[in-house]
Short mmCIF file of C-alpha atoms in Angstrom, two decimals:
data_model
loop_
_atom_site.label_atom_id
_atom_site.label_comp_id
_atom_site.label_asym_id
_atom_site.label_seq_id
_atom_site.Cartn_x
_atom_site.Cartn_y
_atom_site.Cartn_z
CA MET A 1 -41.75 41.03 8.20
CA GLY A 2 -38.17 39.96 7.26
CA LYS A 3 -37.03 39.29 3.82
CA GLU A 4 -36.90 35.37 4.56
CA LYS A 5 -40.60 35.17 5.85
CA ASP A 6 -41.23 37.25 2.35
CA THR A 7 -39.89 34.11 0.32
CA LYS A 8 -41.27 31.87 2.34
CA ALA A 9 -44.99 33.22 1.14
CA TRP A 10 -44.37 31.79 -2.36
CA ASP A 11 -46.62 28.65 -3.03
CA HIS A 12 -47.10 28.16 0.56
CA GLY A 13 -42.95 27.98 1.12
CA ARG A 14 -42.69 24.92 -1.08
CA PRO A 15 -39.21 25.65 -3.42
CA THR A 16 -40.04 26.71 -6.72
CA ALA A 17 -37.96 26.17 -9.90
CA LEU A 18 -38.58 28.93 -12.65
CA ASP A 19 -37.52 27.98 -16.04
CA VAL A 20 -37.03 30.78 -18.44
CA ARG A 21 -37.70 30.22 -22.07
CA VAL A 22 -37.19 33.18 -25.29
CA VAL A 23 -39.33 31.59 -28.10
CA SER A 24 -39.98 33.91 -31.85
CA SER A 25 -43.42 33.22 -33.23
CA LEU A 26 -41.27 33.59 -36.51
CA GLN A 27 -39.74 29.92 -35.82
CA SER A 28 -40.56 27.34 -38.56
CA ARG A 29 -42.72 24.99 -36.75
CA THR A 30 -44.98 28.14 -34.89
CA VAL A 31 -45.32 30.70 -37.75
CA GLN A 32 -48.16 29.59 -39.20
CA ARG A 33 -50.22 29.58 -36.49
CA ALA A 34 -48.91 32.80 -35.16
CA SER A 35 -50.05 34.29 -37.71
CA GLU A 36 -53.77 33.20 -36.54
CA ASP A 37 -52.91 33.72 -32.98
CA PRO A 38 -49.90 35.85 -31.67
CA ASP A 39 -49.60 34.31 -28.67
CA ALA A 40 -49.33 30.46 -30.11
CA ALA A 41 -45.43 30.47 -29.97
CA LEU A 42 -45.76 31.25 -26.13
CA LEU A 43 -48.29 28.66 -25.92
CA VAL A 44 -46.24 25.96 -27.21
CA ALA A 45 -43.49 26.99 -24.99
CA LYS A 46 -44.94 26.64 -21.96
CA ALA A 47 -47.05 23.33 -22.91
CA GLU A 48 -43.66 22.19 -23.88
CA LYS A 49 -42.04 23.06 -20.50
CA ILE A 50 -44.82 21.38 -18.31
CA ALA A 51 -44.84 18.44 -20.29
CA THR A 52 -41.03 18.33 -20.22
CA HIS A 53 -40.66 19.18 -16.31
CA ALA A 54 -43.53 19.74 -14.66
CA GLN A 55 -44.37 16.27 -12.85
CA ALA A 56 -40.82 15.67 -11.93
CA CYS A 57 -40.70 19.04 -9.99
CA HIS A 58 -44.10 18.02 -8.43
CA ASP A 59 -42.58 14.53 -7.26
CA VAL A 60 -39.63 16.08 -5.07
CA GLY A 61 -42.27 18.85 -3.78
CA VAL A 62 -41.06 21.93 -5.79
CA CYS A 63 -43.38 24.31 -7.62
CA PHE A 64 -42.72 24.28 -11.25
CA ILE A 65 -43.33 27.85 -13.20
CA PRO A 66 -42.55 28.11 -17.01
CA LEU A 67 -41.35 31.96 -17.54
CA CYS A 68 -41.64 31.85 -21.23
CA VAL A 69 -40.80 35.47 -23.51
CA GLU A 70 -41.67 35.86 -27.21
CA ALA A 71 -38.76 37.92 -28.46
CA VAL A 72 -40.89 40.42 -30.08
CA SER A 73 -44.32 40.68 -28.33
CA GLY A 74 -43.21 40.05 -24.60
CA TRP A 75 -44.00 38.01 -21.73
CA GLU A 76 -46.87 35.33 -21.08
CA GLU A 77 -49.22 36.49 -19.43
CA GLU A 78 -48.80 34.14 -16.28
CA ALA A 79 -44.96 34.98 -16.57
CA GLN A 80 -45.61 38.53 -16.15
CA LYS A 81 -47.66 38.28 -13.00
CA THR A 82 -44.92 35.77 -11.52
CA ILE A 83 -42.27 37.94 -12.51
CA LEU A 84 -44.36 41.11 -10.69
CA LYS A 85 -44.91 39.16 -7.71
CA ILE A 86 -40.57 38.37 -7.40
CA VAL A 87 -40.77 42.33 -7.71
CA HIS A 88 -43.27 42.67 -5.02
CA LEU A 89 -41.73 40.19 -2.62
CA GLN A 90 -38.32 41.72 -2.92
CA ALA A 91 -39.30 45.41 -2.37
#
């Protein structure tokens, strides 16, 4: 199977927008929540990305995937899966 066919496997061949955001759980607006939930900053960042861009992408037929990473603890769970999928498609 050629690379062209492999990349079309992504979301049934639809164009895809990957949007990366790096956040810190130490930022003032999430530090209190992060003390109770270590993923709080990631969840806020992902929700903001989706609220800002998902509908516009959907309207033009583009799959929108937010990739959020926390500066200390690493990638959000769905972002990890997406990155692994990219790696497997390119292998």
